[in-house]
Coordinates of C-alpha atoms in Angstrom, one line a residue:
M1 CA 8.9 -3.8 -4.3
G2 CA 11.7 -1.5 -3.9
D3 CA 12.7 -1.9 -7.5
R4 CA 9.6 0.2 -8.7
V5 CA 10.6 3.5 -10.5
P6 CA 10.0 6.3 -8.0
V7 CA 7.0 8.8 -8.4
S8 CA 9.6 11.5 -7.4
D9 CA 10.8 11.4 -11.0
P10 CA 7.5 11.4 -13.0
S11 CA 7.4 10.2 -16.5
P12 CA 6.9 12.2 -19.9
A13 CA 3.3 11.2 -19.5
Q14 CA 2.9 12.0 -16.1
R15 CA 4.0 15.6 -16.8
R16 CA 1.9 16.3 -19.6
L17 CA -1.0 15.4 -17.9
V18 CA -0.2 17.9 -14.9
A19 CA 0.7 20.6 -17.6
G20 CA -2.6 19.9 -19.2
A21 CA -4.5 20.2 -16.2
R22 CA -2.8 23.6 -15.5
N23 CA -3.8 25.1 -18.8
A24 CA -7.5 24.0 -18.0
E25 CA -7.3 25.5 -14.5
R26 CA -5.8 28.7 -15.6
I27 CA -8.4 29.2 -18.4
L28 CA -11.1 28.7 -15.4
A29 CA -9.4 31.1 -13.1
I30 CA -9.4 33.5 -15.5
G31 CA -12.9 33.1 -16.6
G32 CA -13.9 32.9 -13.0
L33 CA -12.3 36.3 -12.2
L34 CA -13.7 38.2 -15.4
A35 CA -17.2 37.0 -14.7
V36 CA -16.8 38.4 -10.7
A37 CA -15.4 41.8 -12.1
V38 CA -18.2 41.9 -14.9
V39 CA -21.0 41.4 -12.5
L40 CA -19.5 43.8 -9.9
T41 CA -19.4 46.6 -12.8
R42 CA -23.1 45.9 -13.6
L43 CA -24.0 46.3 -9.7
L44 CA -21.4 49.4 -9.0
A45 CA -20.4 51.2 -12.0
G46 CA -23.6 51.4 -14.0
G47 CA -22.2 48.5 -16.4
Q48 CA -19.8 50.6 -18.5
S49 CA -16.6 49.2 -19.0
L50 CA -14.0 47.0 -17.7
Q51 CA -10.4 47.1 -18.0
V52 CA -8.7 43.9 -19.2
A53 CA -4.8 44.1 -19.6
A54 CA -4.2 47.2 -21.5
V55 CA -7.6 47.3 -23.1
S56 CA -10.9 48.7 -21.9
V57 CA -13.7 46.6 -23.2
P58 CA -17.5 47.6 -22.7
V59 CA -19.3 45.1 -20.4
D60 CA -22.0 44.5 -22.8
R61 CA -18.9 43.2 -25.3
M62 CA -17.5 40.9 -22.5
W63 CA -19.8 38.0 -24.1
L64 CA -17.1 37.8 -26.8
V65 CA -14.4 37.2 -24.0
F66 CA -16.2 34.7 -22.7
T67 CA -16.8 32.9 -25.7
A68 CA -13.3 32.9 -26.4
L69 CA -12.1 31.2 -23.1
T70 CA -15.1 28.9 -23.5
A71 CA -13.7 27.7 -26.7
A72 CA -10.2 27.6 -25.4
H73 CA -11.6 25.5 -22.5
V74 CA -13.3 22.8 -24.7
F75 CA -10.0 22.6 -26.6
T76 CA -8.0 21.8 -23.7
A77 CA -10.8 19.6 -22.0
R78 CA -10.7 17.6 -24.9
F79 CA -7.1 17.0 -25.7
L80 CA -6.5 16.5 -22.0
A81 CA -9.2 13.8 -21.6
L82 CA -8.0 11.9 -24.5
Q83 CA -4.6 12.2 -23.0
I84 CA -5.9 10.4 -19.4
E85 CA -7.3 7.8 -21.7
E86 CA -4.2 6.9 -23.4
Y87 CA -2.4 7.0 -20.0
L88 CA -4.6 4.6 -18.6
T89 CA -4.0 2.2 -21.6
A90 CA -0.5 2.3 -20.3
M91 CA -1.6 0.3 -17.4
P92 CA 0.0 3.1 -14.8
S93 CA 0.8 1.7 -11.2
A94 CA -1.5 2.9 -8.6
E95 CA 1.6 5.1 -7.3
R96 CA 1.8 6.8 -10.4
A97 CA -2.0 7.2 -11.0
G98 CA -2.3 8.5 -7.7
W99 CA 0.7 10.9 -8.0
V100 CA -0.9 12.8 -10.9
F101 CA -4.0 13.0 -9.2
D102 CA -2.7 14.3 -6.0
E103 CA -0.3 17.0 -8.0
I104 CA -3.2 18.4 -9.6
T105 CA -5.6 18.5 -6.6
T106 CA -3.0 19.8 -4.0
G107 CA -2.7 22.9 -6.1
A108 CA -3.8 26.3 -5.0
N109 CA -6.3 26.7 -8.1
A110 CA -9.9 26.8 -6.4
F111 CA -11.3 25.1 -9.2
V112 CA -9.3 21.5 -8.7
H113 CA -8.3 22.2 -5.1
G114 CA -9.6 19.3 -2.6
L115 CA -11.3 17.7 -5.6
V116 CA -13.1 14.7 -4.4
S117 CA -12.9 11.8 -6.9
R118 CA -16.1 11.7 -9.0
A119 CA -15.0 8.3 -10.6
I120 CA -18.6 6.7 -9.5
P121 CA -21.1 4.9 -11.0
R122 CA -23.4 7.1 -13.2
R123 CA -26.8 7.8 -11.8
R124 CA -29.3 6.8 -14.4
P125 CA -31.3 8.4 -16.3
L126 CA -29.4 11.8 -15.9
F127 CA -26.0 10.4 -16.7
G128 CA -24.4 12.4 -14.0
Y129 CA -21.1 11.9 -11.6
R130 CA -22.2 13.0 -8.1
M131 CA -20.3 15.6 -6.9
S132 CA -19.6 15.7 -3.0
H133 CA -21.1 18.1 -0.7
R134 CA -17.5 18.1 1.0
D135 CA -15.8 19.0 -2.1
P136 CA -14.6 22.7 -2.4
S137 CA -14.1 22.5 -6.0
A138 CA -17.8 21.8 -6.5
W139 CA -18.9 24.6 -4.8
V140 CA -16.7 26.8 -6.7
A141 CA -17.6 25.4 -10.1
R142 CA -21.4 26.1 -9.3
G143 CA -20.6 29.5 -8.0
A144 CA -18.6 30.3 -11.3
G145 CA -21.4 28.7 -13.1
V146 CA -24.1 31.4 -11.7
L147 CA -21.5 34.2 -11.8
L148 CA -21.2 33.6 -15.5
L149 CA -25.1 33.1 -16.2
L150 CA -25.3 36.8 -14.5
A151 CA -22.1 38.1 -16.4
V152 CA -23.4 37.5 -20.1
P153 CA -26.7 39.3 -20.0
P154 CA -27.1 42.9 -20.9
W155 CA -28.3 44.5 -17.5
W156 CA -26.8 47.1 -14.8
W157 CA -27.9 48.4 -11.6
G158 CA -28.9 51.8 -11.8
T159 CA -29.1 54.9 -9.0
S160 CA -32.2 52.9 -7.8
R161 CA -33.3 50.0 -10.2
L162 CA -32.3 47.0 -12.6
H163 CA -31.9 48.4 -16.3
W164 CA -32.3 46.2 -19.2
G165 CA -30.1 46.3 -22.5
G166 CA -32.7 44.5 -24.7
N167 CA -30.5 41.9 -26.3
G168 CA -32.5 39.0 -25.1
W169 CA -30.2 36.6 -27.1
L170 CA -27.6 36.9 -24.6
V171 CA -29.5 35.3 -22.0
A172 CA -29.6 32.3 -24.2
L173 CA -25.8 32.6 -25.0
A174 CA -25.5 32.9 -21.2
F175 CA -26.9 29.5 -20.7
V176 CA -25.3 28.0 -23.4
L177 CA -21.6 29.0 -22.4
T178 CA -22.4 27.9 -19.1
L179 CA -23.6 24.3 -20.3
I180 CA -20.5 23.8 -22.5
N181 CA -18.0 24.7 -19.7
W182 CA -19.9 22.8 -17.5
W183 CA -19.6 19.9 -19.6
A184 CA -15.9 20.5 -20.7
G185 CA -15.0 20.8 -17.5
S186 CA -16.8 17.5 -16.3
R187 CA -14.6 15.5 -19.3
W188 CA -11.3 16.1 -17.8
L189 CA -12.3 16.1 -14.0
I190 CA -14.1 12.8 -14.4
G191 CA -10.9 11.6 -16.4
L192 CA -8.8 12.8 -13.5
S193 CA -10.8 11.2 -11.2
R194 CA -10.4 7.6 -12.8
L195 CA -6.6 8.1 -12.3
D196 CA -7.4 8.4 -8.5
A197 CA -9.8 5.1 -8.8
V198 CA -6.8 3.5 -9.9
R199 CA -5.2 3.7 -6.5
Q200 CA -8.4 3.1 -4.8
T201 CA -9.0 0.0 -6.5
A202 CA -5.3 -1.4 -5.9
R203 CA -6.0 -0.5 -2.0
T204 CA -9.0 -2.4 -1.8
R205 CA -8.5 -5.2 -4.1
A206 CA -8.7 -8.6 -2.5
R207 CA -5.8 -10.4 -0.7
G208 CA -4.6 -13.7 -0.4
S209 CA -6.5 -16.4 -2.1
F210 CA -6.4 -17.0 -5.9
T211 CA -9.1 -18.6 -8.3
V212 CA -8.7 -20.8 -11.0
R213 CA -10.2 -18.1 -13.2
E214 CA -7.9 -15.5 -12.0
L215 CA -4.7 -17.5 -12.3
S216 CA -5.8 -18.9 -15.8
S217 CA -5.9 -15.4 -16.8
L218 CA -1.9 -15.4 -16.5
L219 CA -1.2 -18.3 -18.5
P220 CA -0.2 -18.2 -22.5
P221 CA -0.9 -17.8 -24.9
V222 CA -0.5 -14.3 -25.0
S223 CA -2.3 -12.4 -27.5
S224 CA -0.9 -9.0 -29.3
T225 CA -4.2 -7.1 -28.5
W226 CA -6.3 -7.5 -25.2
P227 CA -9.2 -5.7 -24.1
R228 CA -8.4 -3.1 -21.4
F229 CA -10.7 -4.7 -18.5
K230 CA -8.5 -7.9 -19.3
M231 CA -5.3 -6.6 -18.8
E232 CA -6.6 -4.5 -15.7
E233 CA -7.6 -7.9 -14.1
V234 CA -3.9 -9.5 -15.2
V235 CA -2.1 -6.7 -13.8
S236 CA -4.0 -6.7 -10.6
V237 CA -3.9 -10.4 -10.1
Y238 CA 0.0 -10.3 -10.7
R239 CA 0.3 -7.4 -8.1
R240 CA -1.6 -9.9 -5.7
L241 CA 0.5 -12.9 -6.7
I242 CA 3.5 -11.0 -6.1
D243 CA 2.8 -10.1 -2.4
H244 CA 1.4 -13.7 -1.6
P245 CA 3.6 -16.6 -3.2
L246 CA 2.0 -19.8 -3.7
P247 CA 3.9 -23.1 -3.0
I248 CA 5.4 -25.1 -6.0
E249 CA 4.6 -28.7 -5.9
D250 CA 7.0 -31.3 -7.9
A251 CA 4.8 -32.3 -10.3
A252 CA 5.1 -34.0 -13.8
A253 CA 4.9 -31.7 -16.7
P254 CA 1.5 -31.4 -18.3
P255 CA 1.2 -33.1 -21.8
A256 CA 2.3 -31.3 -24.9
G257 CA -0.4 -28.5 -25.7
T258 CA -2.0 -27.8 -22.3
R259 CA 0.5 -25.1 -21.3
G260 CA 0.2 -25.9 -17.5
L261 CA -3.7 -24.9 -17.7
L262 CA -4.9 -25.3 -14.5
D263 CA -7.5 -28.0 -13.5
G264 CA -10.9 -27.3 -11.4
A265 CA -13.8 -25.0 -11.3
P266 CA -13.3 -21.3 -12.5
D267 CA -14.3 -20.2 -8.6
S268 CA -12.2 -23.0 -7.2
A269 CA -9.4 -22.2 -5.0
V270 CA -5.7 -22.6 -6.0
R271 CA -3.6 -23.8 -3.3
S272 CA -0.3 -24.3 -5.1
L273 CA 1.0 -24.2 -8.7
T274 CA 3.4 -26.7 -10.3
D275 CA 6.8 -25.6 -11.8
S276 CA 5.5 -25.8 -15.3
Q277 CA 2.5 -23.5 -14.4
R278 CA 5.0 -21.0 -12.3
A279 CA 6.9 -20.9 -15.7
A280 CA 4.1 -20.1 -17.8
I281 CA 2.8 -17.3 -15.3
G282 CA 6.3 -15.8 -15.8
F283 CA 6.4 -16.4 -19.5
T284 CA 3.5 -14.0 -19.4
Y285 CA 4.9 -11.6 -16.9
L286 CA 7.7 -10.9 -18.9
C287 CA 5.4 -9.9 -21.9
V288 CA 3.4 -7.6 -19.7
Q289 CA 6.3 -5.9 -18.3
E290 CA 8.1 -5.0 -21.1
S291 CA 4.7 -3.7 -22.9
F292 CA 3.7 -1.7 -20.0
P293 CA 6.3 -0.4 -18.4
E294 CA 4.4 2.5 -16.6
A295 CA 2.8 -0.4 -14.7
D296 CA 6.1 -0.5 -12.3
L297 CA 5.9 -4.2 -12.1
P298 CA 9.1 -5.3 -10.2
A299 CA 12.0 -6.6 -12.0
T300 CA 12.2 -10.1 -10.1
P301 CA 9.3 -11.4 -8.8
W302 CA 9.4 -14.8 -7.4
F303 CA 7.9 -17.0 -10.0
V304 CA 10.4 -15.4 -12.6
T305 CA 14.1 -16.9 -12.8
D306 CA 17.2 -15.6 -14.1
D307 CA 17.6 -18.8 -16.9
E308 CA 13.6 -18.1 -17.7
R309 CA 14.4 -14.7 -18.1
S310 CA 17.6 -14.8 -20.2
R311 CA 15.4 -17.4 -22.4
Y312 CA 13.1 -15.1 -22.8
Q313 CA 15.2 -11.8 -23.7
H314 CA 17.3 -14.2 -26.4
S315 CA 13.8 -15.7 -27.9
T316 CA 12.2 -14.5 -31.2
P317 CA 11.3 -10.9 -30.5
H318 CA 7.7 -10.6 -28.9
E319 CA 5.0 -8.2 -30.4
P320 CA 4.4 -5.8 -27.6
I321 CA 0.6 -6.2 -26.3
R322 CA -1.6 -3.2 -27.1
I323 CA -5.0 -2.5 -25.6
T324 CA -7.7 -2.8 -28.2
D325 CA -10.2 -0.2 -26.4
A326 CA -8.3 2.7 -25.7
H327 CA -11.3 5.0 -26.1
E328 CA -14.0 2.9 -24.8
R329 CA -14.3 5.1 -21.7
R330 CA -14.6 8.1 -23.3
S331 CA -17.5 10.2 -21.9
P332 CA -20.4 10.8 -24.3
W333 CA -21.5 14.4 -24.7
W334 CA -24.3 13.9 -22.5
E335 CA -22.2 13.0 -19.3
I336 CA -22.0 15.9 -16.4
S337 CA -21.0 16.2 -13.1
N338 CA -23.9 17.1 -10.7

């Protein structure tokens, strides 16, 4: 495994994800700090005005600032979520996907620091992703939501009692802005969590034994388009096969047209491979390796010989394999974290 691309040298796709997450973090941090400042002003300064940069903004007009920040958050979250989806179609290695998750969640921004992965099955019928009670970023998000609800409505504390400005529609706006920000944050944070899920899946995958169904998925023909779930399975089986070689039996080549397919029931165990089966698996491997460089598949696995690699490189150019359902897991609008 020593020929994998080191994670210390992240790819442009990885750097784009980190930069996009940093932008979303900053928007949330600015909004959170302004919400704190507005609530304190309403409590301690009679709800007059707030200094934003070099501009003095009446507190009752701060809803314009929160609306602008919400629009910026939605814009950033949407494109960040799409970038994460596109990155997942590159079949990144567990090391690469985990690096992106760690790089973002070990930063100082309270909205993501210590994030506990939320890539768990949805709870029906709420369509929600569970937030861990051990997740400090979840508590920060809840607190920011409460502060936003308090910052937008036109109230202030006088000398002895609470005063109301009378613009009741701002109460509705406060709820709308809070829900929109919660939804937007959920989209990119759940996507970020799915990167950690790639690493967790790699750590917990089965070891050793292989079934006929698993190894048959590695045999030609290779389609120019494969669904993501199939490609994820193929890459996972290849990693296990690299770590756990199977013995090669001397056997006659299979009849023409069979492509060395494996015999037996789909769930029966495979104890060995014929040389033709090994070569067929290697051919598919070279196609996958060429199509998905982010997967960091080793250049010289035990089932690919130098002679076969040379023949592959000098054969007719192969069309890269593409994922057919790049946005299949895009979160629908109603999915939220809770």
